[in-house]
């Protein structure tokens, strides 16, 4: 078997991850036990949530153990197999790691996929993958939208946010407002993702952000799909309509804060507006992924839904590609091409 | 008519209210228009929420205008009337102000009550008033308890908290944990209000509080009824069970913070546990008060529910009595006796 290059976590990041927190290691591919199969990973998904997995803190998944490759969803092809369920040549998507080869097993986290269904197998890491399912179930199930709602999406140019905005429009929102960083992303929200309004958070204080949202939503927002936290969440809290629902998907603004969490300062507004802030995680909806994938695929085909992927090449570029998620340096879902 | 002493707000407090923020003024009782009646206030309710009404910030009610008496629920007797609906001698409860006489009108915020129903008319400011209805509807409707839930109540020795703990037990909670300040209050939680466990927050860091809750609820808490905020809320967030519900009733720890709001820093845990934080306000349940009052009165009669009132005397003592709510200097619902 060929050598296996793996992107290992060797030290827990303090704030933003740096090169010394990782090591690229080359070793043999492992032997398979009965029931296992070996995946040649073609692509790995890079997601903000991975930053949390690098910390040694209680979360919805155990921390990535030091000395092991960074956990990530991948899409690839079965290269060797000791189970009839996943014969050699099968395309699979699953929760594996940033490495050239991963071992999985029947009954584990891998699912067979049909790449002919979509323009690119990477779509199973974006619109039809965890990102798409997060947008679909997070918006429809957790945010409980009503027809005519005014919807605010933060991190709106991101992989999840751009889909949420489009799902909201397709689902009957009266106005969808996105917050993103910089004029280019804001233009893309309007022109490509068909948001009704875009707010550039850069250079804006909490008061500025509060006023900018109020200008677009004078009667308040009925739904917030929150990916960011910090001042952006606090400004949203200042603009709630009565009985508003906030789906809390992520807090990217604080993942790299070594100094501590900012959280939400304006939760008093939850009382004023009898609003709710509810955490969401796509893992809860795995049993319903079939429904979500079918609807998202139908919306793709009808042109209701557009999406973007930014594919950076080379496992040796894993860290700079990952860091683009936090600097806003990516245009669309960040994916790392692992196979040459 | 006699003179009317009124406790006016004359300056917006910066942090904790001080004497110069108020003025006790004596003036004539007003003339009544057709449909109005004059209430001789016997008792005024003193509640933490009143602190928020003193600020000039958007909230669920307009700020108390400067130069007007401090808004408060009162119970009293109709002393003069120009409406057949509220004849002289009728006992009424309503949202009025800290003053000896208030003007109200049919169709306004006053309701006739039957003091023979209860041991004291003050009960209409506590267990059968907004406090009791906050506990009843806030717990049962917003916290959506399930049989067997482990329930955490903060500000548990307070007027609302002590009722919530008892309602939770009556409703089928498997364990009710209260957080309060000082050994006496903690003893009262156990002995008088029949909480299963009490945690004294005094002298405890966030880590201490987190550990103290974890010791009582090793599998996490399913419900939090939150009255306090700050470290106490953050420690609760560190101890959520999956799909936990937090009913956010108040944030007494930050009402007097001139320096800004602390909010909730650990909202990441809402994602980890797919939990919700939902603001609650008793005003939403006014149409169902009849149901709540009937149940609370039945629980009083059966001895399921005990409660305490601390009645301080004299309108001139309004400020020191009010401040006890924030120092923890009260034992039970704070009520001010306005009539001699």
XYZ file of C-alpha atoms in Angstrom:
680
model
C 0.000 0.000 0.000
C 1.120 3.610 -0.560
C 2.209 5.911 2.213
C -0.434 7.865 4.103
C 0.130 11.552 4.775
C -1.778 12.757 7.808
C -2.313 16.256 9.264
C -1.872 15.696 13.005
C -2.907 17.904 15.899
C 0.131 17.884 18.216
C -0.627 20.809 20.533
C -3.868 22.507 21.604
C -4.099 25.970 20.007
C -4.122 28.973 22.299
C -6.313 31.374 20.348
C -5.787 31.193 16.597
C -4.113 27.946 15.503
C -0.484 28.256 14.379
C 1.817 25.958 12.417
C 3.454 24.492 15.530
C 0.084 23.124 16.675
C 0.178 20.617 13.801
C 2.537 18.218 12.075
C 2.293 16.605 8.648
C 3.370 13.009 9.107
C 3.916 10.272 6.567
C 3.365 6.675 7.576
C 2.068 3.374 6.279
C -1.624 2.851 5.668
C -3.075 0.662 8.381
C -4.035 -2.973 8.007
C -7.760 -3.618 7.933
C -9.686 -5.794 10.357
C -12.664 -7.828 9.226
C -15.602 -5.486 8.454
C -13.369 -2.476 7.790
C -12.523 -0.642 4.604
C -9.910 1.868 3.537
C -10.993 5.186 2.030
C -8.782 7.090 -0.369
C -9.838 10.596 0.667
C -10.223 12.941 -2.284
C -11.559 15.953 -0.420
C -11.785 17.074 3.199
C -14.302 19.582 4.534
C -12.900 22.538 6.489
C -15.435 23.931 8.945
C -15.350 26.453 11.797
C -16.622 23.773 14.182
C -13.290 21.962 13.843
C -11.656 24.732 15.873
C -13.750 23.715 18.883
C -12.753 20.076 18.490
C -9.114 21.132 18.940
C -9.803 22.414 22.471
C -9.798 20.210 25.523
C -13.245 21.312 26.651
C -16.524 19.484 27.079
C -18.485 19.745 23.862
C -20.818 17.695 21.734
C -17.889 15.535 20.596
C -14.717 14.501 22.386
C -11.678 16.688 21.723
C -9.361 15.525 18.928
C -6.709 13.520 20.804
C -3.233 15.006 20.487
C -1.099 13.090 18.032
C -4.052 12.088 15.851
C -5.158 13.619 12.562
C -7.574 16.536 12.611
C -11.144 15.256 12.466
C -13.009 16.281 9.302
C -15.714 15.105 6.970
C -14.224 13.657 3.807
C -15.397 12.310 0.518
C -13.427 9.571 -1.168
C -13.360 6.164 -2.778
C -13.001 2.763 -1.156
C -9.475 1.572 -2.032
C -9.446 -1.699 -0.120
C -12.235 -3.526 1.665
C -12.954 -6.343 4.049
C -16.730 -5.845 3.980
C -19.234 -6.588 1.231
C -21.199 -3.487 2.153
C -18.482 -1.142 0.879
C -16.794 -2.748 -2.117
C -13.676 -1.262 -3.670
C -14.571 1.678 -5.918
C -17.553 2.844 -3.836
C -17.752 6.604 -3.295
C -18.312 7.407 0.389
C -18.799 10.450 2.563
C -18.163 10.342 6.293
C -16.634 11.825 9.393
C -12.967 10.914 9.071
C -9.870 13.114 9.253
C -7.476 15.224 7.206
C -5.366 12.366 5.889
C -4.884 10.652 2.561
C -6.367 7.364 3.722
C -8.935 6.731 6.446
C -10.164 3.477 7.897
C -13.890 3.120 8.344
C -16.276 0.260 8.950
C -19.776 -0.787 8.045
C -22.139 0.642 10.645
C -19.783 3.562 11.249
C -19.860 7.159 10.099
C -19.526 6.475 6.360
C -22.293 6.506 3.805
C -22.148 5.410 0.192
C -22.978 8.199 -2.257
C -23.743 8.441 -5.927
C -21.509 11.117 -7.453
C -23.586 11.023 -10.645
C -26.361 12.765 -8.671
C -24.432 16.028 -8.559
C -21.984 18.071 -10.605
C -19.096 17.271 -8.252
C -18.559 14.790 -5.413
C -17.501 17.782 -3.301
C -21.198 18.732 -3.211
C -21.573 15.994 -0.616
C -19.368 18.124 1.648
C -21.332 21.297 0.950
C -24.916 21.638 -0.169
C -25.820 17.967 0.337
C -23.537 17.459 3.312
C -23.455 18.625 6.902
C -23.370 22.258 5.774
C -26.517 21.938 3.697
C -28.309 19.881 6.322
C -27.347 22.413 9.017
C -28.917 25.175 6.955
C -31.992 23.141 6.090
C -32.896 21.657 9.469
C -31.433 24.487 11.514
C -33.589 27.039 9.754
C -36.780 25.070 9.272
C -36.816 23.101 12.534
C -35.068 25.315 15.067
C -35.948 28.805 13.811
C -39.587 27.774 13.225
C -40.170 30.376 10.504
C -43.625 31.705 9.712
C -44.671 33.023 6.308
C -43.799 36.704 6.015
C -41.042 36.643 8.619
C -38.170 39.091 8.461
C -35.029 36.982 8.729
C -31.506 38.004 9.708
C -28.605 35.727 8.783
C -25.159 36.376 10.237
C -22.034 34.996 8.628
C -24.310 35.228 5.615
C -21.638 34.807 2.938
C -20.401 31.631 4.595
C -21.234 28.117 3.511
C -24.168 27.697 5.883
C -25.346 31.319 5.877
C -25.609 31.642 2.109
C -27.810 28.548 2.004
C -29.970 29.687 4.924
C -30.790 32.950 3.162
C -31.917 31.135 0.046
C -33.911 28.542 1.993
C -35.620 31.374 3.882
C -36.651 33.037 0.630
C -37.868 29.741 -0.827
C -39.812 29.130 2.390
C -41.745 32.400 2.362
C -39.735 34.956 4.316
C -40.789 38.498 3.440
C -37.284 39.910 3.784
C -33.894 38.296 4.255
C -31.065 40.433 5.578
C -27.488 39.178 5.610
C -24.497 40.394 7.573
C -21.073 39.776 6.051
C -17.584 41.238 6.018
C -16.626 43.603 3.222
C -18.299 45.071 0.150
C -17.524 42.134 -2.137
C -19.268 39.625 0.094
C -22.177 41.993 0.593
C -22.535 42.386 -3.155
C -22.494 38.626 -3.535
C -25.283 38.272 -0.962
C -27.526 40.471 -3.080
C -26.492 39.500 -6.582
C -25.785 35.821 -6.290
C -27.700 34.600 -3.223
C -30.666 36.985 -3.685
C -30.717 38.371 -0.160
C -32.927 41.450 0.094
C -30.372 43.460 2.028
C -26.744 43.162 3.089
C -24.950 44.814 5.997
C -21.162 45.061 6.056
C -20.084 44.601 9.670
C -16.542 45.817 9.099
C -15.693 49.021 10.927
C -19.073 49.087 12.665
C -19.533 49.457 16.414
C -22.330 47.719 18.278
C -24.405 50.902 17.993
C -23.674 51.131 14.268
C -24.671 47.510 13.754
C -27.815 47.976 15.814
C -28.786 50.989 13.715
C -27.963 49.239 10.438
C -30.237 46.309 11.260
C -32.975 48.663 12.474
C -32.807 50.568 9.188
C -33.497 47.344 7.266
C -35.971 45.906 9.778
C -37.818 48.786 11.425
C -40.343 46.394 12.997
C -37.632 44.010 14.170
C -36.509 40.621 12.951
C -38.626 37.532 13.549
C -35.796 35.064 13.022
C -32.039 35.224 13.428
C -29.822 32.461 12.144
C -26.694 33.119 14.179
C -23.247 31.969 13.121
C -21.039 34.674 14.613
C -21.759 35.907 18.150
C -20.131 38.926 19.796
C -21.300 42.391 18.744
C -23.156 40.930 15.782
C -25.357 38.790 18.018
C -25.788 41.648 20.492
C -26.926 43.945 17.675
C -29.400 41.292 16.559
C -30.718 41.013 20.121
C -31.301 44.775 20.024
C -33.583 44.323 17.006
C -35.869 41.453 17.903
C -39.528 41.439 17.002
C -41.927 40.013 19.577
C -41.573 36.239 20.045
C -38.509 36.126 17.785
C -36.561 32.880 17.433
C -32.785 32.820 17.281
C -31.217 29.619 16.015
C -27.701 29.492 17.424
C -25.571 27.603 14.935
C -22.114 28.905 15.714
C -20.036 31.563 17.419
C -17.142 31.958 15.029
C -16.158 35.317 16.528
C -15.102 33.662 19.761
C -13.552 30.359 18.685
C -10.061 31.856 18.526
C -10.417 34.079 21.615
C -7.787 32.824 24.005
C -8.975 35.443 26.498
C -12.404 33.983 27.046
C -15.894 33.994 25.713
C -17.925 37.067 24.927
C -21.250 35.235 24.847
C -24.336 37.402 24.528
C -24.558 40.543 26.605
C -28.035 41.680 25.562
C -30.037 38.668 26.690
C -32.276 41.039 28.628
C -33.878 41.626 25.224
C -35.017 37.990 25.248
C -37.295 38.955 28.133
C -38.414 42.217 26.560
C -39.439 40.379 23.386
C -40.190 36.955 24.906
C -37.751 35.574 22.404
C -35.726 32.378 22.417
C -32.110 31.507 21.727
C -31.785 27.834 20.844
C -28.648 25.867 20.078
C -28.697 23.657 17.016
C -26.525 20.809 15.829
C -26.943 18.962 12.580
C -26.202 15.605 14.206
C -29.716 15.613 15.670
C -31.181 15.368 12.176
C -29.164 12.478 10.747
C -32.269 10.246 10.628
C -33.948 12.862 8.426
C -31.020 13.590 6.074
C -32.789 11.762 3.245
C -35.595 14.312 3.328
C -33.160 17.219 3.496
C -30.953 15.934 0.693
C -33.937 15.339 -1.592
C -35.266 18.860 -1.047
C -31.878 20.535 -1.403
C -31.132 18.543 -4.568
C -34.510 19.546 -6.002
C -33.842 23.212 -5.213
C -30.405 22.895 -6.861
C -31.951 21.469 -10.009
C -34.647 24.117 -10.201
C -32.087 26.884 -9.747
C -33.691 28.013 -6.489
C -30.427 27.375 -4.687
C -26.938 28.387 -5.756
C -23.824 27.747 -3.748
C -20.082 28.125 -3.943
C -17.167 25.949 -3.040
C -13.605 27.102 -2.640
C -11.303 24.176 -3.156
C -7.737 24.674 -1.946
C -5.228 22.043 -3.034
C -2.840 19.932 -1.039
C -2.866 18.456 2.432
C 0.226 20.567 3.177
C -2.033 23.633 2.850
C -4.554 22.470 5.432
C -3.734 25.160 7.997
C -3.756 28.244 5.744
C -6.946 26.981 4.116
C -8.573 26.409 7.517
C -7.579 29.876 8.753
C -9.396 31.509 5.836
C -12.636 30.559 7.617
C -11.769 32.993 10.396
C -10.247 35.802 8.335
C -13.096 35.734 5.837
C -10.593 34.823 3.112
C -12.799 32.191 1.506
C -15.538 32.485 -1.068
C -17.918 29.657 -0.378
C -17.589 26.353 1.375
C -13.903 25.644 2.170
C -12.800 22.274 0.894
C -9.298 20.839 0.832
C -8.294 18.632 -2.076
C -6.321 15.872 -0.412
C -5.666 13.542 -3.354
C -3.314 14.908 -5.988
C -60.171 64.974 49.890
C -57.024 64.211 51.884
C -53.537 64.961 50.698
C -51.783 62.400 48.505
C -48.191 61.481 49.278
C -46.368 60.205 46.200
C -42.917 58.644 45.764
C -41.613 60.361 42.615
C -38.748 59.357 40.352
C -36.902 62.612 39.718
C -33.597 61.378 38.270
C -32.609 58.182 36.457
C -30.430 56.011 38.727
C -26.857 55.346 37.649
C -26.300 51.868 39.036
C -27.945 51.315 42.405
C -30.734 53.830 43.109
C -29.932 56.467 45.736
C -32.095 58.867 47.734
C -31.515 61.801 45.375
C -33.118 59.844 42.532
C -36.491 60.193 44.276
C -38.630 62.752 46.072
C -41.570 62.258 48.397
C -44.125 64.871 47.425
C -47.428 65.789 49.032
C -50.189 67.172 46.874
C -53.936 67.115 46.453
C -55.704 64.019 45.204
C -56.783 64.537 41.617
C -60.311 65.185 40.445
C -61.986 62.283 38.690
C -63.303 62.283 35.147
C -66.384 60.307 34.212
C -65.562 56.532 34.283
C -62.656 56.964 36.692
C -62.262 55.965 40.312
C -59.841 56.790 43.098
C -57.992 53.981 44.878
C -56.778 54.336 48.438
C -53.639 52.203 48.128
C -53.047 50.008 51.149
C -50.049 48.091 49.859
C -47.570 48.452 47.016
C -45.568 45.612 45.527
C -41.787 46.070 45.334
C -40.235 44.006 42.550
C -36.811 43.815 40.906
C -38.399 44.596 37.536
C -39.144 48.113 38.750
C -35.428 48.891 38.541
C -35.574 48.430 34.763
C -38.564 50.741 34.468
C -36.440 53.525 36.010
C -33.977 53.412 33.082
C -34.520 55.266 29.859
C -34.057 52.177 27.707
C -36.366 50.300 25.378
C -38.106 47.565 27.336
C -41.443 45.842 27.522
C -42.949 48.967 29.140
C -42.147 52.628 28.694
C -39.727 54.084 31.226
C -41.291 55.751 34.264
C -41.414 59.427 33.242
C -39.304 61.659 35.470
C -41.416 63.607 37.930
C -44.060 60.888 38.186
C -44.525 58.320 40.959
C -42.703 55.011 40.697
C -44.868 52.484 38.892
C -45.920 49.535 41.067
C -48.707 47.066 41.521
C -50.907 48.058 44.422
C -53.848 46.685 46.328
C -56.348 49.068 47.813
C -59.935 50.152 48.200
C -62.026 52.401 45.993
C -62.413 55.659 47.927
C -64.335 57.683 45.365
C -65.910 56.610 42.094
C -67.467 57.913 38.918
C -68.142 54.449 37.473
C -70.700 51.861 38.487
C -68.219 49.086 37.762
C -66.014 50.026 40.722
C -68.227 51.301 43.544
C -66.733 52.854 46.675
C -65.494 50.161 49.041
C -64.427 47.709 46.298
C -61.055 46.068 46.852
C -58.903 46.303 43.727
C -55.489 45.189 42.546
C -53.765 46.864 39.633
C -50.706 48.414 38.091
C -50.571 51.833 39.715
C -47.744 53.568 41.553
C -46.155 54.096 44.955
C -48.577 56.764 46.151
C -51.361 56.967 48.683
C -54.079 57.484 46.086
C -54.149 56.348 42.465
C -56.626 57.137 39.736
C -57.808 54.249 37.610
C -60.653 53.632 35.226
C -62.942 50.839 34.145
C -61.241 48.974 31.322
C -57.821 49.869 32.721
C -55.296 47.904 34.723
C -57.422 47.413 37.847
C -59.299 44.297 38.821
C -61.798 43.853 41.628
C -60.736 41.214 44.170
C -62.357 39.390 47.028
C -60.104 39.673 50.092
C -62.179 37.032 51.867
C -60.616 34.485 49.497
C -57.233 34.725 51.188
C -55.674 35.343 54.596
C -54.503 38.820 53.607
C -55.222 41.173 50.709
C -51.441 41.378 50.250
C -51.653 37.849 48.847
C -52.945 39.465 45.672
C -49.504 41.071 45.341
C -47.653 37.810 45.998
C -48.883 34.292 45.484
C -52.048 35.262 43.584
C -50.487 38.295 41.916
C -47.893 38.879 39.234
C -45.280 37.037 41.286
C -47.359 33.902 41.596
C -48.482 34.028 37.977
C -44.857 34.516 36.849
C -43.863 31.377 38.715
C -46.859 29.390 37.513
C -46.896 30.255 33.812
C -43.175 30.850 33.539
C -42.392 27.393 34.829
C -45.206 25.400 33.266
C -45.456 27.170 29.906
C -41.956 28.429 29.165
C -39.786 25.789 30.858
C -41.976 22.976 29.460
C -41.129 20.547 32.265
C -41.330 16.789 31.815
C -42.014 14.328 34.622
C -38.769 13.383 36.336
C -36.873 16.503 35.315
C -34.033 17.842 37.417
C -34.805 21.522 37.953
C -32.493 24.360 38.970
C -34.002 27.554 40.363
C -31.822 30.624 40.832
C -32.819 33.418 43.160
C -34.594 30.513 44.801
C -35.366 32.188 48.119
C -36.995 35.119 46.337
C -40.688 35.640 45.874
C -40.842 34.000 42.438
C -38.099 31.417 42.980
C -39.552 29.965 46.177
C -42.865 29.408 44.391
C -41.227 27.917 41.289
C -39.462 25.278 43.382
C -42.714 24.213 45.007
C -44.619 24.212 41.718
C -41.881 22.065 40.188
C -42.196 19.517 42.983
C -45.988 19.504 42.728
C -45.648 19.060 38.971
C -43.443 15.971 39.093
C -39.831 17.116 39.054
C -37.505 14.415 40.369
C -35.147 16.884 42.013
C -35.337 20.608 42.636
C -32.122 22.475 43.378
C -32.162 26.074 44.553
C -29.391 28.668 44.564
C -29.600 31.406 47.183
C -27.382 33.746 49.175
C -26.331 32.701 52.660
C -26.913 29.752 54.980
C -30.203 31.030 56.381
C -31.842 31.292 53.008
C -30.448 27.920 51.987
C -31.877 26.366 55.132
C -35.223 27.933 54.360
C -35.184 26.457 50.859
C -34.895 22.963 52.301
C -36.964 23.250 55.435
C -39.764 25.552 54.433
C -39.999 25.346 50.640
C -39.023 21.649 50.423
C -36.301 22.012 47.820
C -34.206 18.852 47.531
C -30.915 20.716 47.590
C -29.662 24.234 48.187
C -26.458 25.891 46.985
C -25.136 29.032 48.678
C -23.620 31.200 45.946
C -21.819 33.512 48.345
C -18.040 33.346 48.088
C -18.198 30.943 45.165
C -16.355 31.485 41.881
C -17.817 30.398 38.565
C -15.824 27.169 38.819
C -17.071 26.600 42.366
C -20.660 27.175 41.310
C -20.268 24.903 38.311
C -18.904 22.152 40.547
C -21.597 22.660 43.188
C -24.372 22.237 40.639
C -22.622 19.245 39.077
C -22.405 17.593 42.496
C -26.178 17.853 42.888
C -27.017 17.104 39.249
C -24.360 14.764 37.873
C -26.432 14.122 34.731
C -27.172 17.799 34.233
C -30.261 19.895 34.766
C -33.246 19.624 32.429
C -34.760 22.956 33.412
C -33.370 26.198 34.762
C -35.652 28.921 36.024
C -33.297 31.895 35.869
C -33.746 35.017 37.948
C -30.169 36.151 38.441
C -27.754 36.037 35.477
C -23.998 36.578 35.687
C -21.848 33.757 37.064
C -24.926 31.950 38.337
C -26.390 31.663 34.849
C -23.000 30.760 33.390
C -22.610 27.973 35.946
C -26.066 26.695 35.041
C -25.111 26.732 31.356
C -22.121 24.565 32.278
C -24.487 21.949 33.695
C -27.187 21.514 31.093
C -28.657 18.147 30.234
C -29.412 17.477 26.589
C -32.320 19.559 25.248
C -32.532 21.560 28.478
C -34.895 24.531 28.683
C -33.940 27.728 30.456
C -36.762 30.098 31.285
C -35.254 33.563 31.611
C -37.334 35.481 34.112
C -34.894 38.077 35.348
C -31.285 39.188 35.580
C -31.188 40.791 38.992
C -27.387 40.604 39.148
C -27.064 43.160 36.384
C -29.927 45.617 36.995
C -27.747 47.922 39.083
C -24.592 47.546 36.968
C -23.881 51.025 35.688
C -20.864 49.589 33.866
C -22.808 47.428 31.444
C -24.365 44.057 31.062
C -22.676 40.743 31.730
C -25.242 38.704 29.810
C -24.430 35.030 29.362
C -20.900 34.071 28.411
C -21.379 30.314 28.088
C -24.026 30.247 25.384
C -21.787 27.864 23.435
C -23.249 25.262 25.792
C -26.661 25.882 24.223
C -25.224 24.363 21.049
C -23.469 21.530 22.840
C -26.716 20.530 24.549
C -29.169 21.838 21.925
C -30.751 23.791 24.731
C -32.889 26.908 24.683
C -32.894 30.165 26.598
C -36.320 31.797 26.422
C -37.430 35.094 27.877
C -40.680 35.138 29.814
C -42.980 37.881 30.946
C -46.108 37.405 32.989
C -48.032 39.970 30.954
C -48.391 37.404 28.171
C -50.562 35.255 30.426
C -53.069 37.825 31.681
C -55.918 36.134 29.764
C -55.159 32.914 31.678
C -54.727 34.413 35.154
C -58.043 32.888 36.263
C -56.642 29.410 35.694
C -53.392 30.248 37.481
C -55.080 31.882 40.458
C -57.454 28.950 40.907
C -54.604 26.424 40.906
C -52.359 28.480 43.175
C -55.243 29.075 45.616
C -55.987 25.335 45.646
C -52.327 24.538 46.332
C -52.338 27.132 49.138
C -55.384 25.530 50.722
C -53.971 22.022 50.488
C -50.689 23.129 52.027
C -48.748 22.216 48.883
C -47.574 25.781 48.594
C -46.176 28.000 51.314
C -44.948 31.515 50.780
C -43.655 34.490 52.693
C -44.275 38.180 52.575
C -42.098 40.835 54.121
C -44.184 43.931 54.715
C -42.214 47.100 55.383
C -44.206 50.071 56.634
C -44.459 53.610 55.376
C -44.188 55.232 51.968
C -41.178 57.153 53.314
C -39.349 53.815 53.506
C -39.932 52.916 49.863
C -36.282 53.190 48.842
C -34.646 51.154 51.635
C -37.361 48.521 51.261
C -36.803 48.365 47.495
C -33.029 48.065 47.898
C -33.438 44.950 50.052
C -34.379 43.119 46.851
C -30.837 43.603 45.578
C -28.924 43.083 48.826
C -30.892 39.958 49.682
C -32.149 41.698 52.819
C -35.720 40.508 52.449
C -37.390 37.292 53.531
C -40.176 36.711 51.080
C -42.113 38.932 48.753
C -41.312 42.610 49.472
C -44.445 44.654 50.047
C -44.689 48.241 51.218
C -47.554 49.225 53.486
C -48.609 52.585 52.121
C -51.687 53.315 54.226
C -51.046 53.923 57.914
